[in-house]
Short mmCIF file of C-alpha atoms and ligand atoms in Angstrom, two decimals:
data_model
loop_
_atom_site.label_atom_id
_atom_site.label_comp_id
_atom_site.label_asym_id
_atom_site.label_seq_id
_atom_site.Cartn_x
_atom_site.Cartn_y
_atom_site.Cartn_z
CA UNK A 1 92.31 128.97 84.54
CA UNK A 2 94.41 125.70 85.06
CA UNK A 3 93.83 126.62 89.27
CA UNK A 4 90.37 126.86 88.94
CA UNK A 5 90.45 123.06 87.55
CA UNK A 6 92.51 121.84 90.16
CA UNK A 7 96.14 121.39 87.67
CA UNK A 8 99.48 123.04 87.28
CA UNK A 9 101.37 122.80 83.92
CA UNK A 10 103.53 119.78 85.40
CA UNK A 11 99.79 118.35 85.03
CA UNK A 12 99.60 118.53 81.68
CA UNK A 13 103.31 118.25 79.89
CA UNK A 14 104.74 120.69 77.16
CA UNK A 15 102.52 119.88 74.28
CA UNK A 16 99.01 120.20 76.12
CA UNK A 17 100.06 123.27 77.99
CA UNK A 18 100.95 124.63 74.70
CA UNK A 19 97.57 124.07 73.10
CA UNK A 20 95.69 125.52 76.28
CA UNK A 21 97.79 128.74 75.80
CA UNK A 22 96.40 128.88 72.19
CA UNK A 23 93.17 128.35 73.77
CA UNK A 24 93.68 131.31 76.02
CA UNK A 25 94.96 133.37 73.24
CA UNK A 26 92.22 132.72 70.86
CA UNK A 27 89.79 133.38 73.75
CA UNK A 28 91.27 136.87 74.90
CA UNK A 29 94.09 138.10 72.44
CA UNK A 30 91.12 140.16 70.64
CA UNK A 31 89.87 141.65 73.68
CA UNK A 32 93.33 142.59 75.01
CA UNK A 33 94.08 143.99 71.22
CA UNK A 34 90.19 145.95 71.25
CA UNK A 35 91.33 147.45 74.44
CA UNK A 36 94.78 148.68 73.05
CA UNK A 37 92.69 150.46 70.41
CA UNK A 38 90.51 152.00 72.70
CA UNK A 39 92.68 153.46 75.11
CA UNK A 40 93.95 155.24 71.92
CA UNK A 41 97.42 152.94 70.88
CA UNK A 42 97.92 153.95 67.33
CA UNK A 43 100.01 151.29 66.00
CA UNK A 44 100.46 149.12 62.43
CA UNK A 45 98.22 146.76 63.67
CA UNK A 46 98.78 145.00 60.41
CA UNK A 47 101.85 143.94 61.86
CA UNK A 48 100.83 142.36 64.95
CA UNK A 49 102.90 139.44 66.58
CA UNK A 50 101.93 137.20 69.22
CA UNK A 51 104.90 135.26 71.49
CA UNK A 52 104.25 131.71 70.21
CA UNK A 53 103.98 133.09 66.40
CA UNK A 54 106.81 131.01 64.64
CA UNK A 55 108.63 133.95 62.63
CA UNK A 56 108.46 135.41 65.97
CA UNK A 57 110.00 132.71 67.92
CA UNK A 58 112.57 132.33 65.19
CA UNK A 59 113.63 135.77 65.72
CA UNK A 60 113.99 134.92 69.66
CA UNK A 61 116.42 132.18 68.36
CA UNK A 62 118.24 133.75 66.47
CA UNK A 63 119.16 136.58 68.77
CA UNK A 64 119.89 134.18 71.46
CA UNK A 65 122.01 131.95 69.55
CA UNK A 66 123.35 134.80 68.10
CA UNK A 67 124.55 136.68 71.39
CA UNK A 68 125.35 132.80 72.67
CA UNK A 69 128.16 132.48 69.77
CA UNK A 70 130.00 135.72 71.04
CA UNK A 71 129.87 134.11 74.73
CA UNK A 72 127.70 137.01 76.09
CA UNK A 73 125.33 135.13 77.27
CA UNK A 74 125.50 132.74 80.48
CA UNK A 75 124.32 130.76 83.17
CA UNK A 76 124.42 131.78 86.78
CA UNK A 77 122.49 131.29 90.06
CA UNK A 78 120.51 134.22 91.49
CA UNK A 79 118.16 134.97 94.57
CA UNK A 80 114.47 135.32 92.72
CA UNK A 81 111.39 136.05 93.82
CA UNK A 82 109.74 132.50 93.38
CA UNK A 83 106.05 130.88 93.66
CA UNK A 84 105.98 127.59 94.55
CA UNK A 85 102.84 127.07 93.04
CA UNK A 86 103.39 128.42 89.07
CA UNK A 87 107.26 126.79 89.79
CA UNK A 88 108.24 130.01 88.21
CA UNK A 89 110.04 133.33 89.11
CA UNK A 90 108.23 136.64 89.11
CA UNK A 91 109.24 140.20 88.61
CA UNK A 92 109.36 142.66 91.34
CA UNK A 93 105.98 143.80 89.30
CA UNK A 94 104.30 140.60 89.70
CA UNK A 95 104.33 140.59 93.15
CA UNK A 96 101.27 142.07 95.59
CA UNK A 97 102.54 142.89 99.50
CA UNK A 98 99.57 142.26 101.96
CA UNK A 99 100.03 143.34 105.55
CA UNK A 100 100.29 140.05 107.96
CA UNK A 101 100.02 139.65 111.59
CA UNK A 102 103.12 137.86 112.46
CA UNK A 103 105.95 137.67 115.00
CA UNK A 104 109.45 139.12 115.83
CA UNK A 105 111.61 136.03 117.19
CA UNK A 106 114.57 137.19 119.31
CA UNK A 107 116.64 134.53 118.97
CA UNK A 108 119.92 133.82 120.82
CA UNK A 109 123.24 132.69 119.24
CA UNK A 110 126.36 131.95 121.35
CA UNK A 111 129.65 133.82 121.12
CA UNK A 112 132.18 131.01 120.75
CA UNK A 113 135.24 131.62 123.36
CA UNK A 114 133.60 134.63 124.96
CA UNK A 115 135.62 134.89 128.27
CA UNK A 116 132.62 137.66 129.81
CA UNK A 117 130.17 135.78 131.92
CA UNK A 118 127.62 138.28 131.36
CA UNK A 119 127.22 138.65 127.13
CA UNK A 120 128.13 134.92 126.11
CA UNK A 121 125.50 135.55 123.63
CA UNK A 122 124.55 137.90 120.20
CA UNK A 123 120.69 138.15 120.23
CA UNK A 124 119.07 138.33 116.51
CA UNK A 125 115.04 139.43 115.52
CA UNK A 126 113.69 137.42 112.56
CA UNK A 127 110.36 136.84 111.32
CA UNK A 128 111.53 133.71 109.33
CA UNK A 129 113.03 131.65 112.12
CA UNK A 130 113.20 128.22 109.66
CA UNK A 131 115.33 130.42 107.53
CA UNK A 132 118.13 130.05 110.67
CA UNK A 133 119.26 126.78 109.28
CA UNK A 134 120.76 128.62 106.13
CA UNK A 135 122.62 131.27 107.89
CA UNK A 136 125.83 132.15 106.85
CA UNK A 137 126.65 134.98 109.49
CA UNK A 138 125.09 137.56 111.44
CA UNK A 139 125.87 141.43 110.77
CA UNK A 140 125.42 144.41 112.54
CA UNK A 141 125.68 147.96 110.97
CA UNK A 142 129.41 149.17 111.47
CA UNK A 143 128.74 152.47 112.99
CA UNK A 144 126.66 150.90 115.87
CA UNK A 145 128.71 151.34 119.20
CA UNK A 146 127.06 148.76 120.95
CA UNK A 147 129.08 145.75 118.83
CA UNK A 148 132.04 147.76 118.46
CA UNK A 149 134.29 144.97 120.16
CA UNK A 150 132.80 142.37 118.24
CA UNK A 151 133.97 143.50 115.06
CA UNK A 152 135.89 145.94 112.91
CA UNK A 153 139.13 142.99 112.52
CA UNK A 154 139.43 141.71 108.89
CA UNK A 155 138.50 139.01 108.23
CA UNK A 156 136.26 138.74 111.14
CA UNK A 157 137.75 136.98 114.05
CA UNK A 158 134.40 136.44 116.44
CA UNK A 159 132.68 133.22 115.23
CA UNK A 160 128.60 132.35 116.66
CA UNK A 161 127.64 128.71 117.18
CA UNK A 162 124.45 129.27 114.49
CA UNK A 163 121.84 127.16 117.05
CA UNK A 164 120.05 123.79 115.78
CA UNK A 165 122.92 123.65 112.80
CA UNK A 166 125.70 124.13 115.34
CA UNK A 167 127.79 125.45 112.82
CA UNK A 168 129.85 128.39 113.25
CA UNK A 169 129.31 131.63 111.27
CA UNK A 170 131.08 134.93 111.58
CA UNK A 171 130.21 138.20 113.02
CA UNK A 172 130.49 140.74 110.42
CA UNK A 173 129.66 144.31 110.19
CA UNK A 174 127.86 145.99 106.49
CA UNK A 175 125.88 149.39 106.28
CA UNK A 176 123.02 147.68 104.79
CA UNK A 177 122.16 146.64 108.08
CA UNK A 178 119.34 148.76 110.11
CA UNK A 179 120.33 149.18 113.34
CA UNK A 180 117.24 150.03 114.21
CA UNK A 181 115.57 146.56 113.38
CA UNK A 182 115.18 144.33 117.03
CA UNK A 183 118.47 144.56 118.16
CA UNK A 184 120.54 145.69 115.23
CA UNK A 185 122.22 142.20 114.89
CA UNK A 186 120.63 140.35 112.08
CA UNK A 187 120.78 136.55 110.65
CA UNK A 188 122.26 136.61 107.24
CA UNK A 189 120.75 134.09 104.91
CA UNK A 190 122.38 134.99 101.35
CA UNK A 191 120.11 132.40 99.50
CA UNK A 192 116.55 133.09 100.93
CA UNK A 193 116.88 137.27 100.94
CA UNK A 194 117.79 139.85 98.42
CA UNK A 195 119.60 142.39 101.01
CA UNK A 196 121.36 139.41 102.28
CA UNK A 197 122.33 137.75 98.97
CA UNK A 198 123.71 141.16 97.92
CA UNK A 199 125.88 141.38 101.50
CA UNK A 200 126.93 138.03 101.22
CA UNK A 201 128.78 138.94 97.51
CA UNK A 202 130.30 141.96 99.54
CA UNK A 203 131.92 139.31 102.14
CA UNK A 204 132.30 135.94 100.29
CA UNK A 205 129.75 134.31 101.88
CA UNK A 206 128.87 130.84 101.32
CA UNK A 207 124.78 130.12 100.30
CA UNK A 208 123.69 127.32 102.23
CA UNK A 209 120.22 127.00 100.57
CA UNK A 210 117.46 125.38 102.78
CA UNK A 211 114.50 126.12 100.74
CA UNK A 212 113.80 124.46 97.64
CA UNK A 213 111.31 125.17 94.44
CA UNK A 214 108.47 123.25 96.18
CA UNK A 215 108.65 125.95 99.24
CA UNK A 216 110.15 122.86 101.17
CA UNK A 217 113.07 121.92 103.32
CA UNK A 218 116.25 120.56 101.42
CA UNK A 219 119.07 118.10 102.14
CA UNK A 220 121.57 121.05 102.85
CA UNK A 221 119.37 121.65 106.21
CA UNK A 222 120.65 119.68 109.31
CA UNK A 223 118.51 116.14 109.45
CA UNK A 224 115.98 116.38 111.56
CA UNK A 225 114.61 119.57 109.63
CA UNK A 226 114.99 118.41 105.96
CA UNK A 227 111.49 118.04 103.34
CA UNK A 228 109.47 119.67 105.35
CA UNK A 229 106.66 122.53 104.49
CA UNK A 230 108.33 126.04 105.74
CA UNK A 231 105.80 126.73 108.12
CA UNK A 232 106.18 123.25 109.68
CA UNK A 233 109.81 123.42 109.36
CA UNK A 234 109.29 126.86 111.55
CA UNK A 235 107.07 125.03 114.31
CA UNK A 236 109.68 122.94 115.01
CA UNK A 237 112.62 124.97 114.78
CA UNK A 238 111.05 127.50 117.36
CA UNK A 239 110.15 124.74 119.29
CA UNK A 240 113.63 123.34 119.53
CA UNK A 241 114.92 126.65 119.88
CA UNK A 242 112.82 127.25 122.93
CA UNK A 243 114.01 124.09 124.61
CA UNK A 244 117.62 125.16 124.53
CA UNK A 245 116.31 128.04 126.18
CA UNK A 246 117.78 130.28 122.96
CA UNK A 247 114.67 132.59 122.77
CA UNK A 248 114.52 135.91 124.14
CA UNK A 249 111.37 137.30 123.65
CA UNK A 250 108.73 136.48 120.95
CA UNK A 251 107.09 139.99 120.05
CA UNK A 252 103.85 140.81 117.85
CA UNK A 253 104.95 142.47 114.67
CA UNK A 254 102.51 143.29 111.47
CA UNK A 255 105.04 142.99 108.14
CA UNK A 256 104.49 143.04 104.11
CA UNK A 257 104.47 139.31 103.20
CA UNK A 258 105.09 139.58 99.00
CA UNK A 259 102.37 136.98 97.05
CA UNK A 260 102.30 135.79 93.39
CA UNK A 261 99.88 138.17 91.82
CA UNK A 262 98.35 134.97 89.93
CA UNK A 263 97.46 132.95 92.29
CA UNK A 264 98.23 134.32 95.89
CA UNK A 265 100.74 132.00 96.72
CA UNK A 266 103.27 133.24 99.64
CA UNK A 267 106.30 133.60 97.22
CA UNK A 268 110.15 132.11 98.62
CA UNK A 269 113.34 133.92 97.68
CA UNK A 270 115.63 131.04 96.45
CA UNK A 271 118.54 130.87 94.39
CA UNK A 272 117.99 129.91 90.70
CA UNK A 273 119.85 129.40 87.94
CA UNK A 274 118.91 131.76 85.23
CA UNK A 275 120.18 133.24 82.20
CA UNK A 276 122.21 136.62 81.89
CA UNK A 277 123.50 138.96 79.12
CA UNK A 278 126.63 140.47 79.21
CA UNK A 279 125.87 144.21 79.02
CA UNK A 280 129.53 145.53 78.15
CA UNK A 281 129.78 144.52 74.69
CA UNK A 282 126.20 146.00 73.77
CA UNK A 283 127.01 149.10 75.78
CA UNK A 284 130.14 149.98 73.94
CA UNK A 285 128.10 149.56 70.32
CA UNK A 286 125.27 151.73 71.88
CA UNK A 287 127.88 155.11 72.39
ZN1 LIG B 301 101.66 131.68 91.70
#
């Protein structure tokens, strides 16, 4: 409703927000309660609770504070699915995948030291070239012969100059990787993708994130890249890339791109800080 008027919540502050979402609840709570009924819900509808109803936030707080005082519940960062238009995370529920024409960037990363004239370099296929700047390492699936010499040593001894950033990143080999993707190397960017974020725990890798709440560039992106939209941040990194003469091949590729089932924004994965519960504790009550 706020879209259709042109304003996000940052438009209007806590307090008016809160009132429109009265608004909203007055205006449809009934219907979405009518339709409950009909579809045959038998509850005690004498009972019924809305979110914002105070015993019912009271509850909320008391729980919380509750599970806070026996230090179960924390703080941490975590790759979410994020729109940069609501400024809020979604679930993997609220998110609709629409097939987009897009492109497969083979992009070329040099071995640092390699003494071979002919392979100097480790050739990666993204769709998210911007995402580059954030790299922490590329990987390749350890059962795939054609990278046996580049890894398999602990901790991984070949380094890459990662291109633009020209800062080196390791080689390393996980069986998450599909070595049937481009050319079974991939970038690993542990704050802007789930598979990567989960390899990068596996490996220690640092999270350089590049991509802030706003779906722009951040400071932690080398200069001459930093606040700018992603998909002007990816002109300009392909661009520079094809200067250097660092891309392969550029190669038509239809993908699912994920949007915010609200609004249709093209939703980031960034790292957020969000809060957890300690499942152990409850676990051992629950046998
Ligand atoms: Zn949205």
């Amino acid at each position: 409703e706020l879209k259709k008027e042109g304003k996000t919540r940052f438009d209007l502050g806590r307090e008016l927000f809160i009132k429109r979402v009265w608004q909203w609840k007055k205006k449809y709570g009934d219907i979405i309660l009518e339709q409950l009924k009909k579809i045959g819900a038998s509850c005690d509808w004498s009972r019924t609770r809305f979110t914002l109803d105070k015993e019912y936030v009271k509850a909320v707080e008391t729980a919380f504070l509750h599970y806070y005082k026996k230090g179960w519940i924390y703080r941490g960062k975590r790759v979410v699915n994020w729109c940069p238009r609501c400024r809020t995370s979604l679930s993997d529920l609220e998110i609709e995948y629409k097939e987009e024409k897009g492109k497969l960037w083979y992009i070329k990363y040099k071995i640092k030291n390699q003494k071979s004239k002919t392979k100097n370099f480790i050739t990666v296929a993204t769709t998210r070239p911007e995402t580059m700047l954030g790299d922490t390492a590329v990987a390749v699936n350890p059962n795939d012969k054609r990278y046996k010499n580049l890894v398999g040593r602990h901790p991984p001894t070949t380094q890459v100059i990662l291109p633009l950033a020209k800062r080196e990143i390791p080689i390393i080999a996980d069986k998450l990787v599909d070595p049937k993707f481009g050319t079974g190397a991939v970038k690993i960017t542990p704050a802007h993708d789930l598979t990567d974020y989960e390899i990068s725990l596996r490996h220690n890798l640092p999270i350089i994130q590049v991509i802030n709440e706003q779906a722009k560039t951040t400071k932690e992106a080398p200069l001459p890249y930093q606040g700018m939209r992603v998909l002007e941040a990816r002109k300009k990194v392909v661009e520079d890339l094809k200067r250097a003469d660092l891309i392969e091949k550029v190669e038509a590729y239809s993908h699912q791109v994920p949007h915010c089932y609200r609004c249709q924004t093209t939703i980031e994965l960034i790292p957020s800080e969000q809060w957890f519960l300690k499942m152990g504790g409850l676990a051992k009550m629950a046998q």
